[in-house]
mmCIF file with all atom_site columns, C-alpha atoms in Angstrom:
data_model
loop_
_atom_site.group_PDB
_atom_site.id
_atom_site.type_symbol
_atom_site.label_atom_id
_atom_site.label_alt_id
_atom_site.label_comp_id
_atom_site.label_asym_id
_atom_site.label_entity_id
_atom_site.label_seq_id
_atom_site.pdbx_PDB_ins_code
_atom_site.Cartn_x
_atom_site.Cartn_y
_atom_site.Cartn_z
_atom_site.occupancy
_atom_site.B_iso_or_equiv
_atom_site.pdbx_formal_charge
_atom_site.auth_seq_id
_atom_site.auth_comp_id
_atom_site.auth_asym_id
_atom_site.auth_atom_id
_atom_site.pdbx_PDB_model_num
ATOM 1   C CA . UNK A 1 1   ? 26.223 6.987   15.613  1.00 51.00 ? 828 UNK A CA 1
ATOM 2   C CA . UNK A 1 2   ? 25.027 4.768   12.782  1.00 61.00 ? 829 UNK A CA 1
ATOM 3   C CA . UNK A 1 3   ? 23.405 6.455   9.775   1.00 73.00 ? 830 UNK A CA 1
ATOM 4   C CA . UNK A 1 4   ? 20.053 5.302   8.423   1.00 77.00 ? 831 UNK A CA 1
ATOM 5   C CA . UNK A 1 5   ? 20.463 3.001   5.463   1.00 77.00 ? 832 UNK A CA 1
ATOM 6   C CA . UNK A 1 6   ? 18.796 3.211   2.054   1.00 76.00 ? 833 UNK A CA 1
ATOM 7   C CA . UNK A 1 7   ? 16.588 0.211   2.790   1.00 76.00 ? 834 UNK A CA 1
ATOM 8   C CA . UNK A 1 8   ? 15.234 1.969   5.880   1.00 72.00 ? 835 UNK A CA 1
ATOM 9   C CA . UNK A 1 9   ? 13.857 4.740   3.639   1.00 71.00 ? 836 UNK A CA 1
ATOM 10  C CA . UNK A 1 10  ? 12.734 2.625   0.668   1.00 71.00 ? 837 UNK A CA 1
ATOM 11  C CA . UNK A 1 11  ? 11.723 -0.529  2.586   1.00 71.00 ? 838 UNK A CA 1
ATOM 12  C CA . UNK A 1 12  ? 13.405 -2.532  -0.191  1.00 78.00 ? 839 UNK A CA 1
ATOM 13  C CA . UNK A 1 13  ? 16.344 -4.737  0.699   1.00 83.00 ? 840 UNK A CA 1
ATOM 14  C CA . UNK A 1 14  ? 18.896 -5.555  -2.010  1.00 85.00 ? 841 UNK A CA 1
ATOM 15  C CA . UNK A 1 15  ? 21.042 -8.680  -1.666  1.00 89.00 ? 842 UNK A CA 1
ATOM 16  C CA . UNK A 1 16  ? 24.800 -8.667  -1.824  1.00 88.00 ? 843 UNK A CA 1
ATOM 17  C CA . UNK A 1 17  ? 26.459 -10.293 -4.802  1.00 85.00 ? 844 UNK A CA 1
ATOM 18  C CA . UNK A 1 18  ? 27.264 -13.441 -2.780  1.00 84.00 ? 845 UNK A CA 1
ATOM 19  C CA . UNK A 1 19  ? 24.185 -15.677 -2.586  1.00 86.00 ? 846 UNK A CA 1
ATOM 20  C CA . UNK A 1 20  ? 23.774 -19.180 -1.230  1.00 86.00 ? 847 UNK A CA 1
ATOM 21  C CA . UNK A 1 21  ? 21.222 -21.840 -2.161  1.00 86.00 ? 848 UNK A CA 1
ATOM 22  C CA . UNK A 1 22  ? 19.446 -23.488 0.761   1.00 80.00 ? 849 UNK A CA 1
ATOM 23  C CA . UNK A 1 23  ? 18.211 -27.074 0.758   1.00 76.00 ? 850 UNK A CA 1
ATOM 24  C CA . UNK A 1 24  ? 14.580 -26.016 0.212   1.00 72.00 ? 851 UNK A CA 1
ATOM 25  C CA . UNK A 1 25  ? 15.415 -24.098 -2.992  1.00 76.00 ? 852 UNK A CA 1
ATOM 26  C CA . UNK A 1 26  ? 15.529 -20.672 -1.373  1.00 82.00 ? 853 UNK A CA 1
ATOM 27  C CA . UNK A 1 27  ? 18.357 -18.219 -1.889  1.00 87.00 ? 854 UNK A CA 1
ATOM 28  C CA . UNK A 1 28  ? 19.955 -16.526 1.099   1.00 89.00 ? 855 UNK A CA 1
ATOM 29  C CA . UNK A 1 29  ? 22.145 -13.458 1.245   1.00 92.00 ? 856 UNK A CA 1
ATOM 30  C CA . UNK A 1 30  ? 22.648 -10.301 3.289   1.00 91.00 ? 857 UNK A CA 1
ATOM 31  C CA . UNK A 1 31  ? 21.279 -6.843  2.537   1.00 89.00 ? 858 UNK A CA 1
ATOM 32  C CA . UNK A 1 32  ? 23.973 -4.733  0.922   1.00 88.00 ? 859 UNK A CA 1
ATOM 33  C CA . UNK A 1 33  ? 22.801 -1.697  2.910   1.00 87.00 ? 860 UNK A CA 1
ATOM 34  C CA . UNK A 1 34  ? 21.939 -2.891  6.422   1.00 87.00 ? 861 UNK A CA 1
ATOM 35  C CA . UNK A 1 35  ? 23.715 -6.306  6.397   1.00 86.00 ? 862 UNK A CA 1
ATOM 36  C CA . UNK A 1 36  ? 20.635 -8.099  7.773   1.00 87.00 ? 863 UNK A CA 1
ATOM 37  C CA . UNK A 1 37  ? 20.018 -11.689 6.561   1.00 89.00 ? 864 UNK A CA 1
ATOM 38  C CA . UNK A 1 38  ? 17.685 -12.007 3.544   1.00 90.00 ? 865 UNK A CA 1
ATOM 39  C CA . UNK A 1 39  ? 15.842 -14.886 1.901   1.00 86.00 ? 866 UNK A CA 1
ATOM 40  C CA . UNK A 1 40  ? 14.144 -15.296 -1.487  1.00 85.00 ? 867 UNK A CA 1
ATOM 41  C CA . UNK A 1 41  ? 12.016 -18.163 -2.768  1.00 77.00 ? 868 UNK A CA 1
ATOM 42  C CA . UNK A 1 42  ? 11.175 -16.744 -6.184  1.00 75.00 ? 869 UNK A CA 1
ATOM 43  C CA . UNK A 1 43  ? 14.700 -15.404 -6.847  1.00 75.00 ? 870 UNK A CA 1
ATOM 44  C CA . UNK A 1 44  ? 13.162 -11.977 -7.402  1.00 77.00 ? 871 UNK A CA 1
ATOM 45  C CA . UNK A 1 45  ? 11.785 -10.604 -4.139  1.00 78.00 ? 872 UNK A CA 1
ATOM 46  C CA . UNK A 1 46  ? 13.922 -10.519 -1.016  1.00 83.00 ? 873 UNK A CA 1
ATOM 47  C CA . UNK A 1 47  ? 12.536 -10.556 2.527   1.00 80.00 ? 874 UNK A CA 1
ATOM 48  C CA . UNK A 1 48  ? 14.183 -10.400 5.911   1.00 82.00 ? 875 UNK A CA 1
ATOM 49  C CA . UNK A 1 49  ? 15.151 -13.930 6.931   1.00 83.00 ? 876 UNK A CA 1
ATOM 50  C CA . UNK A 1 50  ? 14.521 -13.470 10.622  1.00 80.00 ? 877 UNK A CA 1
ATOM 51  C CA . UNK A 1 51  ? 10.930 -13.315 11.744  1.00 73.00 ? 878 UNK A CA 1
ATOM 52  C CA . UNK A 1 52  ? 7.635  -14.624 10.411  1.00 71.00 ? 879 UNK A CA 1
ATOM 53  C CA . UNK A 1 53  ? 7.024  -14.263 6.669   1.00 69.00 ? 880 UNK A CA 1
ATOM 54  C CA . UNK A 1 54  ? 3.240  -14.280 6.283   1.00 69.00 ? 881 UNK A CA 1
ATOM 55  C CA . UNK A 1 55  ? 3.406  -14.401 2.476   1.00 66.00 ? 882 UNK A CA 1
ATOM 56  C CA . UNK A 1 56  ? 5.483  -17.576 2.550   1.00 69.00 ? 883 UNK A CA 1
ATOM 57  C CA . UNK A 1 57  ? 3.265  -19.129 5.215   1.00 73.00 ? 884 UNK A CA 1
ATOM 58  C CA . UNK A 1 58  ? 0.180  -18.425 3.098   1.00 67.00 ? 885 UNK A CA 1
ATOM 59  C CA . UNK A 1 59  ? 1.795  -20.043 0.057   1.00 66.00 ? 886 UNK A CA 1
ATOM 60  C CA . UNK A 1 60  ? 2.700  -23.161 2.029   1.00 69.00 ? 887 UNK A CA 1
ATOM 61  C CA . UNK A 1 61  ? -0.715 -23.617 3.623   1.00 68.00 ? 888 UNK A CA 1
ATOM 62  C CA . UNK A 1 62  ? -3.169 -22.578 0.916   1.00 67.00 ? 889 UNK A CA 1
ATOM 63  C CA . UNK A 1 63  ? -1.455 -23.629 -2.283  1.00 74.00 ? 890 UNK A CA 1
ATOM 64  C CA . UNK A 1 64  ? -0.629 -21.518 -5.311  1.00 80.00 ? 891 UNK A CA 1
ATOM 65  C CA . UNK A 1 65  ? -1.754 -17.898 -5.165  1.00 83.00 ? 892 UNK A CA 1
ATOM 66  C CA . UNK A 1 66  ? -1.540 -14.716 -7.174  1.00 87.00 ? 893 UNK A CA 1
ATOM 67  C CA . UNK A 1 67  ? -0.714 -11.699 -5.025  1.00 87.00 ? 894 UNK A CA 1
ATOM 68  C CA . UNK A 1 68  ? -1.449 -8.095  -5.995  1.00 90.00 ? 895 UNK A CA 1
ATOM 69  C CA . UNK A 1 69  ? 1.145  -5.831  -4.363  1.00 87.00 ? 896 UNK A CA 1
ATOM 70  C CA . UNK A 1 70  ? 1.342  -2.039  -4.216  1.00 89.00 ? 897 UNK A CA 1
ATOM 71  C CA . UNK A 1 71  ? 5.085  -1.436  -4.545  1.00 84.00 ? 898 UNK A CA 1
ATOM 72  C CA . UNK A 1 72  ? 4.972  2.213   -3.449  1.00 83.00 ? 899 UNK A CA 1
ATOM 73  C CA . UNK A 1 73  ? 3.062  1.613   -0.219  1.00 80.00 ? 900 UNK A CA 1
ATOM 74  C CA . UNK A 1 74  ? 4.692  -1.825  0.245   1.00 74.00 ? 901 UNK A CA 1
ATOM 75  C CA . UNK A 1 75  ? 1.448  -3.591  1.024   1.00 83.00 ? 902 UNK A CA 1
ATOM 76  C CA . UNK A 1 76  ? -0.508 -6.554  -0.219  1.00 83.00 ? 903 UNK A CA 1
ATOM 77  C CA . UNK A 1 77  ? -3.698 -5.361  -1.866  1.00 90.00 ? 904 UNK A CA 1
ATOM 78  C CA . UNK A 1 78  ? -5.252 -8.771  -2.444  1.00 90.00 ? 905 UNK A CA 1
ATOM 79  C CA . UNK A 1 79  ? -4.465 -12.479 -2.739  1.00 86.00 ? 906 UNK A CA 1
ATOM 80  C CA . UNK A 1 80  ? -6.186 -14.736 -5.240  1.00 88.00 ? 907 UNK A CA 1
ATOM 81  C CA . UNK A 1 81  ? -6.230 -18.489 -4.577  1.00 84.00 ? 908 UNK A CA 1
ATOM 82  C CA . UNK A 1 82  ? -5.949 -20.334 -7.857  1.00 85.00 ? 909 UNK A CA 1
ATOM 83  C CA . UNK A 1 83  ? -5.928 -23.947 -6.692  1.00 78.00 ? 910 UNK A CA 1
ATOM 84  C CA . UNK A 1 84  ? -9.221 -24.536 -8.561  1.00 80.00 ? 911 UNK A CA 1
ATOM 85  C CA . UNK A 1 85  ? -7.604 -23.602 -11.910 1.00 80.00 ? 912 UNK A CA 1
ATOM 86  C CA . UNK A 1 86  ? -6.160 -26.897 -13.083 1.00 77.00 ? 913 UNK A CA 1
ATOM 87  C CA . UNK A 1 87  ? -4.224 -25.986 -16.200 1.00 85.00 ? 914 UNK A CA 1
ATOM 88  C CA . UNK A 1 88  ? -1.681 -23.292 -16.974 1.00 88.00 ? 915 UNK A CA 1
ATOM 89  C CA . UNK A 1 89  ? -3.836 -21.811 -19.765 1.00 90.00 ? 916 UNK A CA 1
ATOM 90  C CA . UNK A 1 90  ? -6.623 -21.044 -17.271 1.00 90.00 ? 917 UNK A CA 1
ATOM 91  C CA . UNK A 1 91  ? -4.100 -19.434 -14.910 1.00 90.00 ? 918 UNK A CA 1
ATOM 92  C CA . UNK A 1 92  ? -2.710 -17.247 -17.710 1.00 92.00 ? 919 UNK A CA 1
ATOM 93  C CA . UNK A 1 93  ? -6.237 -16.205 -18.729 1.00 92.00 ? 920 UNK A CA 1
ATOM 94  C CA . UNK A 1 94  ? -7.005 -15.273 -15.110 1.00 93.00 ? 921 UNK A CA 1
ATOM 95  C CA . UNK A 1 95  ? -3.759 -13.259 -14.921 1.00 92.00 ? 922 UNK A CA 1
ATOM 96  C CA . UNK A 1 96  ? -4.713 -11.338 -18.080 1.00 94.00 ? 923 UNK A CA 1
ATOM 97  C CA . UNK A 1 97  ? -8.158 -10.638 -16.635 1.00 94.00 ? 924 UNK A CA 1
ATOM 98  C CA . UNK A 1 98  ? -6.565 -9.279  -13.446 1.00 94.00 ? 925 UNK A CA 1
ATOM 99  C CA . UNK A 1 99  ? -4.139 -7.159  -15.501 1.00 94.00 ? 926 UNK A CA 1
ATOM 100 C CA . UNK A 1 100 ? -7.111 -5.528  -17.270 1.00 94.00 ? 927 UNK A CA 1
ATOM 101 C CA . UNK A 1 101 ? -9.229 -5.218  -14.121 1.00 94.00 ? 928 UNK A CA 1
ATOM 102 C CA . UNK A 1 102 ? -6.511 -3.511  -12.043 1.00 93.00 ? 929 UNK A CA 1
ATOM 103 C CA . UNK A 1 103 ? -4.797 -1.592  -14.864 1.00 93.00 ? 930 UNK A CA 1
ATOM 104 C CA . UNK A 1 104 ? -1.439 -3.293  -14.387 1.00 91.00 ? 931 UNK A CA 1
ATOM 105 C CA . UNK A 1 105 ? -0.288 -2.466  -17.920 1.00 91.00 ? 932 UNK A CA 1
ATOM 106 C CA . UNK A 1 106 ? -0.704 1.257   -17.246 1.00 92.00 ? 933 UNK A CA 1
ATOM 107 C CA . UNK A 1 107 ? 2.808  2.790   -16.994 1.00 91.00 ? 934 UNK A CA 1
ATOM 108 C CA . UNK A 1 108 ? 1.738  4.865   -13.969 1.00 92.00 ? 935 UNK A CA 1
ATOM 109 C CA . UNK A 1 109 ? 0.493  1.809   -12.062 1.00 91.00 ? 936 UNK A CA 1
ATOM 110 C CA . UNK A 1 110 ? 2.333  0.926   -8.866  1.00 91.00 ? 937 UNK A CA 1
ATOM 111 C CA . UNK A 1 111 ? 0.684  -2.490  -8.641  1.00 92.00 ? 938 UNK A CA 1
ATOM 112 C CA . UNK A 1 112 ? 2.519  -5.730  -9.369  1.00 90.00 ? 939 UNK A CA 1
ATOM 113 C CA . UNK A 1 113 ? 1.012  -9.207  -9.755  1.00 90.00 ? 940 UNK A CA 1
ATOM 114 C CA . UNK A 1 114 ? 3.190  -11.995 -8.344  1.00 86.00 ? 941 UNK A CA 1
ATOM 115 C CA . UNK A 1 115 ? 2.686  -15.706 -8.855  1.00 84.00 ? 942 UNK A CA 1
ATOM 116 C CA . UNK A 1 116 ? 3.729  -18.007 -6.013  1.00 77.00 ? 943 UNK A CA 1
ATOM 117 C CA . UNK A 1 117 ? 4.654  -20.796 -8.429  1.00 76.00 ? 944 UNK A CA 1
ATOM 118 C CA . UNK A 1 118 ? 8.370  -21.302 -8.956  1.00 66.00 ? 945 UNK A CA 1
ATOM 119 C CA . UNK A 1 119 ? 9.628  -19.518 -12.069 1.00 62.00 ? 946 UNK A CA 1
ATOM 120 C CA . UNK A 1 120 ? 9.843  -21.562 -15.244 1.00 61.00 ? 947 UNK A CA 1
ATOM 121 C CA . UNK A 1 121 ? 13.322 -21.445 -16.638 1.00 52.00 ? 948 UNK A CA 1
ATOM 122 C CA . UNK A 1 122 ? 13.736 -21.656 -20.350 1.00 44.00 ? 949 UNK A CA 1
ATOM 123 C CA . UNK A 1 123 ? 16.534 -24.002 -21.186 1.00 37.00 ? 950 UNK A CA 1
ATOM 124 C CA . UNK A 1 124 ? 18.186 -24.309 -24.520 1.00 45.00 ? 951 UNK A CA 1
ATOM 125 C CA . UNK A 1 125 ? 17.281 -27.552 -26.181 1.00 46.00 ? 952 UNK A CA 1
ATOM 126 C CA . UNK A 1 126 ? 20.252 -29.857 -26.499 1.00 46.00 ? 953 UNK A CA 1
ATOM 127 C CA . UNK A 1 127 ? 20.400 -32.251 -29.447 1.00 48.00 ? 954 UNK A CA 1
ATOM 128 C CA . UNK A 1 128 ? 20.126 -35.922 -28.587 1.00 47.00 ? 955 UNK A CA 1
ATOM 129 C CA . UNK A 1 129 ? 23.123 -38.154 -29.211 1.00 48.00 ? 956 UNK A CA 1
ATOM 130 C CA . UNK A 1 130 ? 21.428 -39.749 -32.246 1.00 48.00 ? 957 UNK A CA 1
ATOM 131 C CA . UNK A 1 131 ? 20.494 -36.427 -33.838 1.00 47.00 ? 958 UNK A CA 1
ATOM 132 C CA . UNK A 1 132 ? 22.698 -35.040 -36.574 1.00 49.00 ? 959 UNK A CA 1
ATOM 133 C CA . UNK A 1 133 ? 23.042 -31.499 -37.740 1.00 48.00 ? 960 UNK A CA 1
ATOM 134 C CA . UNK A 1 134 ? 21.267 -30.786 -41.015 1.00 50.00 ? 961 UNK A CA 1
ATOM 135 C CA . UNK A 1 135 ? 23.667 -31.046 -43.891 1.00 49.00 ? 962 UNK A CA 1
ATOM 136 C CA . UNK A 1 136 ? 23.699 -29.302 -47.251 1.00 53.00 ? 963 UNK A CA 1
ATOM 137 C CA . UNK A 1 137 ? 20.833 -30.153 -49.623 1.00 48.00 ? 964 UNK A CA 1
#
């Protein structure tokens, strides 16, 4: 008889250390507890790879969204379409407004705001070939 796994109780799947990059930019792996196939597009949240992922379908069909998720109850509270906000400053201002409105900065809050945009990676600036290191005085 097979025992119930941790992800069955918590409804949170954790990927194994081995991860593979798919052609569409997604990461795939297997759950370290139940060994079911997982997929992640934002490199942060992992969903079961088999079946219909409504969150991903919504992102593909309606453009960039902000999603308010209750992590304890594992449910989507609300989605905010932000395709009418044309610059990143307006998006950040809207995020801050939502953080205040829903109390996301409260330590007891179980709500999380997720952006469907791919994460921006900060890369170290490399000096150009013509640049020289600053010398003494």
